[in-house]
Backbone as numpy.savetxt, mean C-alpha at the origin, in Angstrom:
# Nx Ny Nz CAx CAy CAz Cx Cy Cz
-11.35 24.26 18.69 -11.48 23.02 17.93 -10.25 22.14 18.13
-10.46 20.88 18.47 -9.36 19.95 18.63 -9.25 19.08 17.38
-8.09 19.17 16.71 -7.90 18.37 15.50 -7.89 16.89 15.83
-7.52 16.55 17.07 -7.44 15.14 17.47 -8.79 14.45 17.32
-9.87 15.15 17.65 -11.20 14.55 17.53 -11.50 14.17 16.07
-11.09 15.02 15.16 -11.33 14.74 13.75 -10.46 13.57 13.27
-9.22 13.52 13.77 -8.34 12.41 13.42 -8.90 11.09 13.96
-9.45 11.14 15.18 -10.06 9.95 15.77 -11.27 9.51 14.95
-12.07 10.47 14.50 -13.23 10.15 13.66 -12.80 9.44 12.39
-11.76 9.95 11.71 -11.29 9.33 10.47 -10.80 7.91 10.73
-10.01 7.74 11.79 -9.47 6.41 12.08 -10.58 5.43 12.44
-11.55 5.87 13.22 -12.64 4.99 13.62 -13.48 4.60 12.41
-13.75 5.54 11.53 -14.51 5.24 10.32 -13.75 4.23 9.45
-12.43 4.38 9.37 -11.62 3.48 8.55 -11.54 2.09 9.17
-11.44 2.02 10.50 -11.30 0.74 11.19 -12.62 0.01 11.36
-13.71 0.77 11.46 -15.02 0.16 11.64 -15.35 -0.26 13.04
-14.52 0.14 14.01 -14.83 -0.18 15.41 -14.01 0.72 16.32
-14.56 0.98 17.52 -13.85 1.78 18.52 -12.59 1.05 19.00
-12.70 -0.26 19.19 -11.56 -1.01 19.74 -10.37 -1.02 18.79
-10.62 -1.21 17.48 -9.53 -1.22 16.51 -8.91 0.17 16.38
-9.75 1.20 16.41 -9.23 2.57 16.35 -8.39 2.87 17.59
-8.84 2.41 18.75 -8.09 2.64 19.99 -6.73 1.98 19.92
-6.68 0.75 19.39 -5.42 0.05 19.27 -4.49 0.76 18.29
-5.03 1.21 17.17 -4.20 1.87 16.14 -3.65 3.20 16.62
-4.41 3.93 17.46 -4.00 5.27 17.88 -3.45 5.30 19.31
-3.34 4.12 19.94 -2.80 4.03 21.29 -3.65 4.82 22.29
-4.97 4.72 22.14 -5.93 5.31 23.06 -6.67 4.17 23.77
-7.40 4.51 24.82 -8.34 3.55 25.39 -9.61 3.57 24.55
-10.36 2.47 24.59 -11.61 2.42 23.84 -12.59 3.48 24.34
-12.63 3.69 25.65 -13.52 4.70 26.21 -13.10 6.10 25.77
-11.79 6.32 25.61 -11.30 7.61 25.13 -11.74 7.89 23.71
-11.70 6.86 22.86 -12.16 7.00 21.48 -13.66 7.30 21.46
-14.43 6.55 22.24 -15.87 6.75 22.28 -16.22 8.15 22.78
-15.51 8.61 23.82 -15.77 9.94 24.36 -15.46 11.02 23.33
-14.36 10.87 22.59 -13.99 11.86 21.57 -15.04 11.94 20.47
-15.55 10.79 20.03 -16.57 10.78 18.98 -17.86 11.42 19.49
-18.26 11.08 20.72 -19.46 11.67 21.31 -19.33 13.18 21.43
-18.14 13.63 21.84 -17.90 15.06 22.00 -17.96 15.77 20.65
-17.37 15.16 19.61 -17.38 15.77 18.27 -18.80 15.84 17.73
-19.56 14.79 17.93 -20.95 14.79 17.46 -21.77 15.86 18.18
-21.49 16.05 19.47 -22.20 17.08 20.23 -21.84 18.47 19.72
-20.56 18.69 19.41 -20.11 19.99 18.90 -20.75 20.30 17.55
-20.82 19.29 16.68 -21.33 19.51 15.32 -22.86 19.45 15.27
-23.45 18.78 16.23 -24.89 18.66 16.24 -25.44 17.63 15.28
-24.61 16.69 14.86 -25.05 15.62 13.96 -24.46 14.30 14.45
-25.09 13.20 14.06 -24.57 11.87 14.37 -23.69 11.42 13.22
-22.44 11.12 13.52 -21.47 10.76 12.48 -21.37 9.26 12.26
-21.51 8.50 13.34 -21.33 7.05 13.27 -22.53 6.33 13.87
-22.93 5.26 13.22 -24.00 4.42 13.73 -23.38 3.24 14.47
-23.72 3.08 15.74 -23.15 2.02 16.55 -24.02 0.76 16.45
-23.37 -0.40 16.35 -24.08 -1.67 16.41 -23.15 -2.72 16.99
-23.63 -3.93 17.19 -22.83 -4.96 17.83 -21.62 -5.36 16.98
-21.70 -5.14 15.68 -20.59 -5.50 14.81 -19.53 -4.42 14.70
-19.79 -3.23 15.25 -18.84 -2.14 15.17 -19.54 -0.84 14.88
-18.98 -0.01 14.01 -19.58 1.26 13.65 -19.52 1.46 12.15
-20.49 2.18 11.61 -20.51 2.54 10.20 -20.89 4.02 10.09
-20.49 4.64 9.02 -20.82 6.04 8.81 -22.32 6.22 8.59
-22.87 7.26 9.20 -24.24 7.66 8.89 -24.22 8.46 7.59
-25.39 8.85 7.11 -25.46 9.69 5.92 -24.75 11.01 6.16
-24.93 11.60 7.37 -24.23 12.84 7.70 -22.72 12.61 7.77
-22.34 11.47 8.33 -20.92 11.15 8.42 -20.28 11.02 7.06
-21.00 10.37 6.11 -20.47 10.23 4.75 -20.35 11.58 4.07
-21.30 12.47 4.33 -21.27 13.80 3.71 -20.11 14.63 4.23
-19.78 14.48 5.53 -18.72 15.30 6.13 -17.33 14.69 5.97
-17.26 13.40 5.67 -15.97 12.71 5.61 -14.95 13.38 4.69
-15.29 13.75 3.45 -14.28 14.39 2.58 -13.74 15.69 3.16
-14.61 16.48 3.82 -14.16 17.74 4.40 -13.24 17.50 5.59
-13.55 16.47 6.38 -12.69 16.14 7.52 -11.33 15.65 7.03
-11.32 14.87 5.96 -10.05 14.40 5.39 -9.21 15.59 4.94
-9.82 16.57 4.29 -9.08 17.76 3.85 -8.56 18.56 5.04
-9.38 18.67 6.08 -8.97 19.40 7.28 -7.75 18.76 7.94
-7.79 17.44 8.09 -6.68 16.75 8.73 -5.42 16.78 7.86
-5.60 16.68 6.55 -4.45 16.76 5.64 -3.82 18.14 5.69
-4.64 19.20 5.77 -4.12 20.56 5.86 -3.37 20.77 7.17
-3.90 20.22 8.25 -3.22 20.34 9.55 -1.89 19.62 9.52
-1.88 18.42 8.94 -0.63 17.67 8.84 0.41 18.43 8.03
-0.02 19.00 6.89 0.89 19.78 6.05 1.45 20.98 6.80
0.59 21.65 7.57 1.05 22.80 8.35 2.09 22.40 9.38
1.87 21.28 10.07 2.81 20.84 11.10 4.13 20.41 10.49
4.07 19.83 9.29 5.31 19.47 8.60 6.11 20.72 8.26
5.42 21.77 7.82 6.08 23.03 7.52 6.70 23.63 8.77
5.98 23.57 9.87 6.51 24.08 11.14 7.79 23.36 11.53
7.79 22.04 11.42 8.99 21.27 11.77 10.15 21.63 10.85
9.86 21.84 9.57 10.92 22.22 8.64 11.49 23.59 8.99
10.63 24.52 9.38 11.09 25.85 9.76 11.98 25.81 11.00
11.71 24.86 11.86 12.53 24.71 13.07 13.90 24.13 12.74
14.01 23.51 11.55 15.29 22.91 11.18 15.58 21.63 11.93
14.52 20.95 12.38 14.71 19.74 13.17 14.50 18.50 12.32
15.25 17.44 12.61 15.06 16.16 11.95 13.97 15.40 12.70
12.76 15.92 12.62 11.63 15.31 13.32 10.38 15.54 12.49
9.25 15.03 12.99 8.00 15.19 12.28 7.35 13.85 12.00
6.23 13.89 11.31 5.48 12.69 10.95 5.43 12.58 9.43
5.80 11.43 8.91 5.75 11.17 7.47 4.69 10.10 7.23
3.72 10.42 6.36 2.69 9.46 6.00 3.06 8.82 4.67
3.19 7.50 4.68 3.66 6.75 3.52 2.59 5.76 3.05
2.30 5.77 1.76 1.40 4.78 1.18 2.22 3.74 0.42
1.79 2.49 0.51 2.55 1.43 -0.13 1.61 0.33 -0.58
2.16 -0.68 -1.26 1.38 -1.86 -1.64 2.07 -3.09 -1.08
1.41 -4.24 -1.20 1.77 -5.39 -0.37 3.22 -5.86 -0.50
3.74 -6.04 -1.71 5.08 -6.60 -1.83 6.14 -5.66 -1.29
5.97 -4.35 -1.48 6.93 -3.38 -0.91 6.81 -3.35 0.61
5.57 -3.35 1.13 5.39 -3.31 2.58 5.93 -4.57 3.25
5.93 -5.68 2.51 6.39 -6.95 3.08 7.90 -7.12 2.93
8.46 -6.73 1.78 9.87 -7.01 1.50 10.82 -5.87 1.85
10.43 -4.64 1.56 11.36 -3.53 1.73 11.12 -2.67 2.96
9.87 -2.29 3.16 9.58 -1.21 4.10 10.04 -1.47 5.53
9.86 -2.66 6.10 10.36 -2.86 7.47 11.85 -2.61 7.61
12.62 -3.07 6.62 14.08 -2.86 6.68 14.45 -1.40 6.45
13.71 -0.74 5.54 13.97 0.68 5.29 13.70 1.49 6.55
12.55 1.25 7.18 12.19 2.03 8.37 13.14 1.77 9.53
13.60 0.54 9.65 14.52 0.21 10.74 15.85 0.95 10.59
16.44 0.90 9.39 17.73 1.55 9.19 17.59 3.07 9.16
16.49 3.57 8.59 16.26 5.01 8.58 16.07 5.52 10.01
15.36 4.75 10.83 15.12 5.14 12.21 16.38 5.22 13.05
17.39 4.46 12.67 18.65 4.55 13.39 19.37 5.87 13.11
19.12 6.43 11.92 19.73 7.72 11.57 18.89 8.90 12.06
17.57 8.75 12.00 16.66 9.84 12.36 15.59 9.32 13.33
15.97 9.12 14.57 15.05 8.49 15.54 13.85 9.34 15.91
13.87 10.64 15.60 12.76 11.51 15.99 11.69 11.66 14.91
11.92 11.05 13.77 10.92 11.10 12.70 9.97 9.91 12.86
8.68 10.19 12.90 7.66 9.15 13.06 6.98 8.88 11.72
6.36 7.70 11.63 5.75 7.29 10.37 4.34 6.76 10.59
3.50 7.02 9.62 2.19 6.37 9.51 2.15 5.70 8.15
2.01 4.38 8.15 2.04 3.60 6.91 0.64 3.09 6.59
0.18 3.35 5.37 -1.12 2.83 4.92 -0.89 2.02 3.65
-1.61 0.92 3.54 -1.45 0.03 2.39 -2.65 0.14 1.47
-2.37 0.39 0.20 -3.43 0.50 -0.80 -3.63 -0.81 -1.54
-4.85 -1.03 -1.98 -5.15 -2.23 -2.76 -4.66 -2.11 -4.20
-4.71 -0.86 -4.73 -4.35 -0.66 -6.13 -3.50 0.60 -6.27
-2.72 0.67 -7.36 -1.80 1.79 -7.56 -2.53 3.13 -7.66
-3.69 3.16 -8.36 -4.38 4.42 -8.53 -4.90 4.96 -7.20
-5.23 4.06 -6.28 -5.65 4.48 -4.95 -4.52 5.20 -4.24
-3.31 4.68 -4.36 -2.14 5.30 -3.72 -1.87 6.67 -4.32
-1.95 6.78 -5.62 -1.73 8.08 -6.25 -2.79 9.09 -5.84
-4.03 8.65 -5.72 -5.10 9.56 -5.27 -4.83 10.06 -3.86
-4.32 9.21 -3.00 -3.99 9.63 -1.63 -2.92 10.73 -1.65
-1.93 10.58 -2.53 -0.87 11.58 -2.62 -1.44 12.90 -3.14
-2.26 12.83 -4.16 -2.85 14.04 -4.74 -3.70 14.78 -3.72
-4.48 14.04 -2.92 -5.39 14.67 -1.95 -4.67 15.18 -0.71
-3.41 14.77 -0.52 -2.68 15.17 0.68 -2.88 14.24 1.86
-3.59 13.12 1.64 -3.80 12.15 2.72 -2.49 11.50 3.14
-1.53 11.39 2.20 -0.19 10.88 2.51 0.83 11.82 1.89
2.06 11.73 2.37 3.13 12.60 1.87 3.85 12.01 0.67
3.96 10.70 0.64 4.65 10.03 -0.46 4.11 8.61 -0.56
4.43 7.94 -1.66 3.91 6.59 -1.82 4.67 5.81 -2.87
4.64 4.50 -2.72 5.22 3.59 -3.69 4.12 3.15 -4.66
4.43 3.10 -5.95 3.45 2.62 -6.93 4.18 2.30 -8.23
3.42 1.74 -9.18 4.00 1.40 -10.48 4.13 2.67 -11.33
5.23 2.77 -12.04 5.46 3.88 -12.96 4.98 3.50 -14.36
4.61 4.50 -15.19 4.61 5.93 -14.89 3.39 6.35 -14.09
3.46 7.52 -13.50 2.34 8.04 -12.73 1.20 8.43 -13.66
0.00 8.05 -13.29 -1.18 8.45 -14.07 -1.71 9.81 -13.64
-1.19 10.33 -12.51 -1.67 11.61 -11.96 -0.62 12.72 -12.14
0.41 12.43 -12.92 1.46 13.42 -13.20 2.16 13.89 -11.92
2.45 12.92 -11.03 3.17 13.23 -9.81 4.66 13.33 -10.09
5.40 13.92 -9.14 6.86 13.90 -9.20 7.30 12.52 -8.75
7.98 11.78 -9.61 8.34 10.40 -9.29 9.83 10.16 -9.40
10.27 9.10 -8.71 11.67 8.68 -8.73 11.69 7.17 -8.95
12.33 6.75 -10.01 12.39 5.33 -10.35 13.24 4.57 -9.33
12.76 3.40 -8.90 13.48 2.62 -7.90 13.94 1.26 -8.41
13.06 0.54 -9.12 13.34 -0.89 -9.34 12.46 -1.41 -10.48
13.01 -2.32 -11.27 12.22 -2.98 -12.32 11.95 -4.40 -11.84
10.70 -4.66 -11.51 10.28 -5.93 -10.91 9.71 -6.83 -12.00
10.35 -7.96 -12.23 9.98 -8.85 -13.33 8.85 -9.79 -12.92
7.85 -9.94 -13.79 6.78 -10.91 -13.56 7.30 -12.31 -13.84
6.99 -13.25 -12.93 7.47 -14.62 -13.09 6.33 -15.61 -12.84
6.46 -16.78 -13.43 5.47 -17.84 -13.25 5.76 -18.56 -11.94
4.73 -18.73 -11.12 4.87 -19.40 -9.83 4.07 -20.69 -9.87
4.74 -21.82 -9.56 4.09 -23.13 -9.63 4.38 -23.91 -8.35
3.60 -24.96 -8.05 3.92 -25.82 -6.90 5.28 -26.49 -7.08
5.92 -26.82 -5.97 7.25 -27.42 -6.04 7.27 -28.76 -6.78
6.16 -29.51 -6.71 6.12 -30.82 -7.35 5.50 -30.77 -8.75
5.36 -29.58 -9.30 4.79 -29.45 -10.64 5.75 -30.07 -11.66
5.24 -30.81 -12.65 6.12 -31.46 -13.63 6.97 -30.48 -14.44
6.56 -29.21 -14.50 7.34 -28.21 -15.24 8.02 -27.21 -14.31
8.26 -27.64 -13.08 8.83 -26.74 -12.09 10.23 -26.26 -12.46
10.93 -27.02 -13.29 12.28 -26.63 -13.70 12.32 -26.03 -15.10
11.18 -25.78 -15.68 11.13 -25.24 -17.05 11.71 -23.83 -17.09
12.49 -23.56 -18.14 13.11 -22.24 -18.28 13.21 -21.88 -19.77
12.24 -21.10 -20.28 11.12 -20.50 -19.57 9.94 -21.47 -19.47
8.91 -21.07 -18.75 7.70 -21.86 -18.63 6.98 -21.82 -19.98
6.55 -22.97 -20.50 5.94 -22.99 -21.84 4.66 -22.14 -21.92
4.55 -21.36 -22.96 3.40 -20.47 -23.10 2.10 -21.26 -23.25
2.16 -22.41 -23.91 0.95 -23.19 -24.09 0.43 -23.76 -22.76
1.35 -24.09 -21.87 0.95 -24.59 -20.55 0.38 -23.45 -19.70
0.93 -22.27 -19.88 0.44 -21.12 -19.12 -1.01 -20.80 -19.50
-1.39 -21.19 -20.71 -2.74 -20.92 -21.19 -3.73 -22.01 -20.78
-3.24 -23.19 -20.38 -4.15 -24.30 -20.10 -4.21 -24.71 -18.63
-3.20 -24.39 -17.85 -3.17 -24.76 -16.42 -4.21 -23.95 -15.64
-4.78 -24.53 -14.57 -5.66 -23.74 -13.68 -4.87 -22.54 -13.14
-5.44 -21.33 -13.28 -4.70 -20.12 -12.98 -5.33 -19.38 -11.80
-4.47 -18.83 -10.93 -4.91 -18.03 -9.79 -4.54 -16.58 -10.09
-5.54 -15.75 -10.29 -5.34 -14.38 -10.76 -5.31 -13.38 -9.62
-4.34 -12.49 -9.64 -4.27 -11.39 -8.68 -5.22 -10.29 -9.11
-6.17 -9.93 -8.23 -7.10 -8.85 -8.54 -6.34 -7.54 -8.63
-6.54 -6.77 -9.71 -5.72 -5.59 -9.96 -6.51 -4.29 -10.11
-7.80 -4.31 -9.91 -8.56 -3.07 -10.09 -8.45 -2.59 -11.52
-8.05 -1.33 -11.68 -7.92 -0.74 -13.01 -6.50 -0.85 -13.57
-5.62 -1.60 -12.89 -4.21 -1.64 -13.30 -3.96 -2.60 -14.47
-4.57 -3.76 -14.44 -4.49 -4.72 -15.55 -3.05 -5.06 -15.95
-2.19 -5.17 -14.98 -0.79 -5.45 -15.26 -0.59 -6.88 -15.75
-1.18 -7.83 -15.04 -0.99 -9.23 -15.38 -1.77 -9.61 -16.63
-3.01 -9.13 -16.73 -3.78 -9.44 -17.94 -3.15 -8.81 -19.17
-2.48 -7.67 -19.01 -1.78 -7.05 -20.14 -0.65 -7.96 -20.63
0.00 -8.67 -19.69 1.06 -9.60 -20.08 0.48 -10.75 -20.90
-0.68 -11.26 -20.50 -1.33 -12.32 -21.27 -1.74 -11.83 -22.66
-2.19 -10.58 -22.73 -2.54 -10.02 -24.03 -1.34 -10.01 -24.96
-0.16 -9.63 -24.42 1.05 -9.59 -25.24 1.48 -10.98 -25.70
1.19 -11.99 -24.87 1.53 -13.36 -25.25 0.48 -13.97 -26.17
-0.65 -13.28 -26.32 -1.70 -13.76 -27.20 -2.47 -14.94 -26.67
-2.56 -15.06 -25.34 -3.28 -16.18 -24.72 -4.21 -15.65 -23.62
-5.15 -16.49 -23.19 -6.01 -16.17 -22.07 -5.85 -17.23 -21.01
-5.66 -16.85 -19.75 -5.49 -17.85 -18.70 -6.81 -18.53 -18.35
-6.71 -19.75 -17.86 -7.89 -20.48 -17.38 -8.07 -20.15 -15.90
-8.68 -18.99 -15.63 -8.78 -18.49 -14.26 -9.75 -19.34 -13.45
-9.22 -19.95 -12.40 -10.06 -20.74 -11.50 -10.32 -20.01 -10.19
-9.34 -19.21 -9.76 -9.48 -18.45 -8.52 -8.98 -17.02 -8.75
-9.56 -16.08 -8.02 -9.09 -14.70 -8.01 -8.92 -14.27 -6.56
-7.79 -13.62 -6.25 -7.51 -13.18 -4.89 -6.87 -11.81 -4.92
-7.09 -11.03 -3.86 -6.55 -9.67 -3.81 -5.13 -9.62 -3.26
-4.78 -10.56 -2.38 -3.47 -10.55 -1.74 -2.52 -11.51 -2.45
-1.31 -11.04 -2.80 -0.36 -11.94 -3.45 0.14 -13.02 -2.50
0.18 -12.72 -1.19 0.57 -13.76 -0.23 -0.46 -14.88 -0.18
-1.73 -14.54 -0.35 -2.78 -15.56 -0.42 -2.58 -16.44 -1.64
-2.22 -15.83 -2.75 -1.99 -16.59 -3.99 -0.81 -17.53 -3.82
0.26 -17.06 -3.18 1.42 -17.93 -2.95 1.05 -19.14 -2.11
0.19 -18.93 -1.11 -0.25 -20.05 -0.28 -1.09 -21.03 -1.09
-1.93 -20.51 -1.98 -2.78 -21.37 -2.81 -1.95 -22.16 -3.81
-0.95 -21.52 -4.40 -0.05 -22.23 -5.32 0.70 -23.32 -4.57
1.17 -23.02 -3.39 1.91 -23.99 -2.59 1.07 -25.23 -2.29
-0.26 -25.03 -2.18 -1.16 -26.16 -1.91 -1.59 -26.89 -3.18
-1.07 -26.46 -4.33 -1.35 -27.16 -5.57 -2.68 -26.80 -6.22
-3.23 -25.62 -5.88 -4.53 -25.23 -6.43 -4.43 -24.64 -7.83
-3.22 -24.34 -8.27 -3.04 -23.77 -9.59 -1.69 -23.09 -9.69
-1.49 -22.38 -10.80 -0.26 -21.62 -11.00 -0.63 -20.14 -11.08
0.39 -19.27 -11.07 0.09 -17.84 -11.14 1.25 -17.10 -11.80
1.02 -15.83 -12.05 2.02 -14.93 -12.60 2.11 -13.76 -11.64
3.26 -13.63 -10.96 3.41 -12.64 -9.91 4.75 -11.91 -10.04
4.85 -10.70 -9.46 6.13 -9.99 -9.46 7.20 -10.75 -8.66
8.41 -10.70 -9.16 9.53 -11.41 -8.54 9.77 -10.95 -7.11
9.59 -9.66 -6.83 9.86 -9.10 -5.51 9.11 -9.86 -4.43
7.90 -10.29 -4.72 7.13 -11.05 -3.75 7.40 -12.54 -3.86
7.46 -13.04 -5.08 7.56 -14.49 -5.29 8.86 -15.07 -4.76
9.97 -14.34 -4.91 11.26 -14.92 -4.53 11.40 -15.06 -3.02
10.61 -14.32 -2.26 10.65 -14.42 -0.80 9.36 -15.02 -0.26
8.79 -15.96 -1.01 7.53 -16.56 -0.59 7.67 -17.21 0.79
6.73 -16.96 1.71 6.79 -17.58 3.03 6.48 -19.08 2.98
5.98 -19.55 1.84 5.65 -20.96 1.66 6.39 -21.51 0.45
6.64 -22.81 0.41 7.43 -23.38 -0.69 6.70 -23.33 -2.03
7.30 -22.66 -2.99 6.82 -22.62 -4.37 8.04 -22.62 -5.28
7.83 -22.88 -6.55 8.90 -22.84 -7.52 8.67 -21.69 -8.48
9.72 -20.93 -8.79 9.61 -19.78 -9.68 10.25 -20.12 -11.02
9.53 -19.82 -12.09 10.03 -20.06 -13.45 10.00 -18.75 -14.24
10.95 -18.63 -15.16 10.95 -17.47 -16.04 9.72 -17.52 -16.95
9.09 -16.37 -17.15 7.90 -16.30 -18.01 8.30 -16.48 -19.48
7.36 -16.89 -20.35 7.68 -17.06 -21.77 8.21 -15.80 -22.43
7.77 -14.62 -21.96 8.28 -13.33 -22.42 8.63 -12.51 -21.19
9.50 -11.53 -21.36 9.87 -10.71 -20.22 8.89 -9.56 -20.03
8.39 -9.45 -18.79 7.48 -8.37 -18.43 8.00 -7.73 -17.14
8.22 -6.43 -17.18 8.74 -5.71 -16.03 7.68 -4.79 -15.45
7.68 -4.68 -14.13 6.83 -3.73 -13.42 7.75 -2.66 -12.83
7.82 -1.46 -13.43 8.69 -0.41 -12.88 8.09 0.15 -11.59
8.82 0.06 -10.49 8.37 0.57 -9.20 9.07 1.89 -8.90
8.32 2.85 -8.41 8.90 4.13 -8.02 8.29 4.64 -6.75
8.82 5.75 -6.28 8.22 6.45 -5.15 7.86 7.85 -5.65
6.70 8.35 -5.24 6.24 9.62 -5.78 5.73 10.57 -4.72
5.76 11.87 -5.06 5.25 12.93 -4.20 4.44 13.88 -5.06
3.62 14.69 -4.40 2.78 15.63 -5.15 3.59 16.79 -5.70
4.44 17.37 -4.86 5.22 18.55 -5.26 6.56 18.52 -4.53
7.61 18.29 -5.28 8.95 18.19 -4.68 9.32 19.46 -3.93
8.88 20.61 -4.42 9.26 21.88 -3.79 8.55 22.11 -2.47
7.43 21.44 -2.26 6.64 21.66 -1.05 6.86 20.58 0.00
7.84 19.71 -0.20 8.08 18.63 0.75 8.63 19.15 2.07
8.17 18.53 3.16 8.78 18.81 4.46 10.19 18.22 4.48
11.00 18.68 5.41 12.36 18.18 5.51 12.38 16.69 5.80
11.47 16.24 6.69 11.45 14.82 7.06 11.05 13.95 5.87
10.08 14.38 5.07 9.67 13.61 3.90 10.78 13.57 2.86
11.45 14.70 2.67 12.56 14.75 1.71 13.69 13.82 2.13
14.00 13.80 3.42 15.02 12.89 3.93 14.65 11.45 3.66
13.37 11.12 3.88 12.93 9.74 3.70 12.97 9.34 2.23
12.46 10.17 1.34 12.44 9.84 -0.09 13.86 9.64 -0.61
14.76 10.52 -0.24 16.15 10.39 -0.68 16.79 9.13 -0.12
16.45 8.80 1.12 17.01 7.59 1.74 16.50 6.35 1.03
15.21 6.33 0.69 14.62 5.18 -0.02 15.32 4.95 -1.35
15.60 6.01 -2.08 16.25 5.87 -3.38 17.63 5.23 -3.24
18.38 5.65 -2.23 19.70 5.08 -1.99 19.60 3.64 -1.51
18.67 3.39 -0.59 18.55 2.04 0.00 18.17 1.02 -1.06
17.20 1.32 -1.91 16.76 0.37 -2.92 17.88 0.10 -3.92
18.62 1.13 -4.29 19.74 0.94 -5.22 20.77 -0.03 -4.65
20.94 -0.04 -3.35 21.95 -0.89 -2.71 21.40 -2.24 -2.24
20.11 -2.30 -1.93 19.58 -3.50 -1.28 18.34 -4.09 -1.95
17.86 -3.49 -3.03 16.59 -3.89 -3.61 16.52 -5.33 -4.06
17.66 -5.92 -4.45 17.65 -7.29 -4.97 17.89 -8.33 -3.88
18.14 -7.92 -2.68 18.45 -8.88 -1.60 17.18 -9.58 -1.12
């Protein structure tokens, strides 16, 4: 049995096409297709349905997907243990993150960490919501992840940063210099809401202020919201970590009340960490303490 075929199956199912999976795994498209065909022949079932738009899981593929995920996670865990037993500063670390951390911190963290430990490789996956990231850690799909504290899954966590929610408005907004932004205006202005799944971080802030926003738009990406605010489509309430480094011109105002988003990094079991994952988690804690506000 080749574990690579199962890894290729997972990546292809996630990407939805042979070409995207080939690019992500540094394979040729024909190599990806051949691996999937070979795996289907070995198992005697069709895993993926091919069409002009890409590929989708068949009913058999959906049924086998959780087992394949467990198989690949177990193989990854075993290889991490092997590398630790060798005493080498090498291996693969799978990291889950969310948009503002992946945009503001992670590239710089990986660059400086890589200068110290060039033989450690990384696979970075971005989650839409915090609970999704925690589920990945619990299942073993990733080794560690960034998310909002406290953990809802009782993971081992390390506090990194308190990220303050701030009001984001267009640069030419008449209240662009308000400090703080008036609560009554926050309740009446057209509002662009960040979709949060089951997290309800931003709506919880409105509940504490005793107001309801006039939601005109909802978007999943905070960078999309920053672009919409910059174009004058409305105002928003976003974490400072993302807003202060907006790629487009916006004005940031202090919120009527202070709301913090505690960010941490978490693992399933500190005692079972590979050496490479432990090195990375410890490095992240030091790096954020020294550079998190830059």
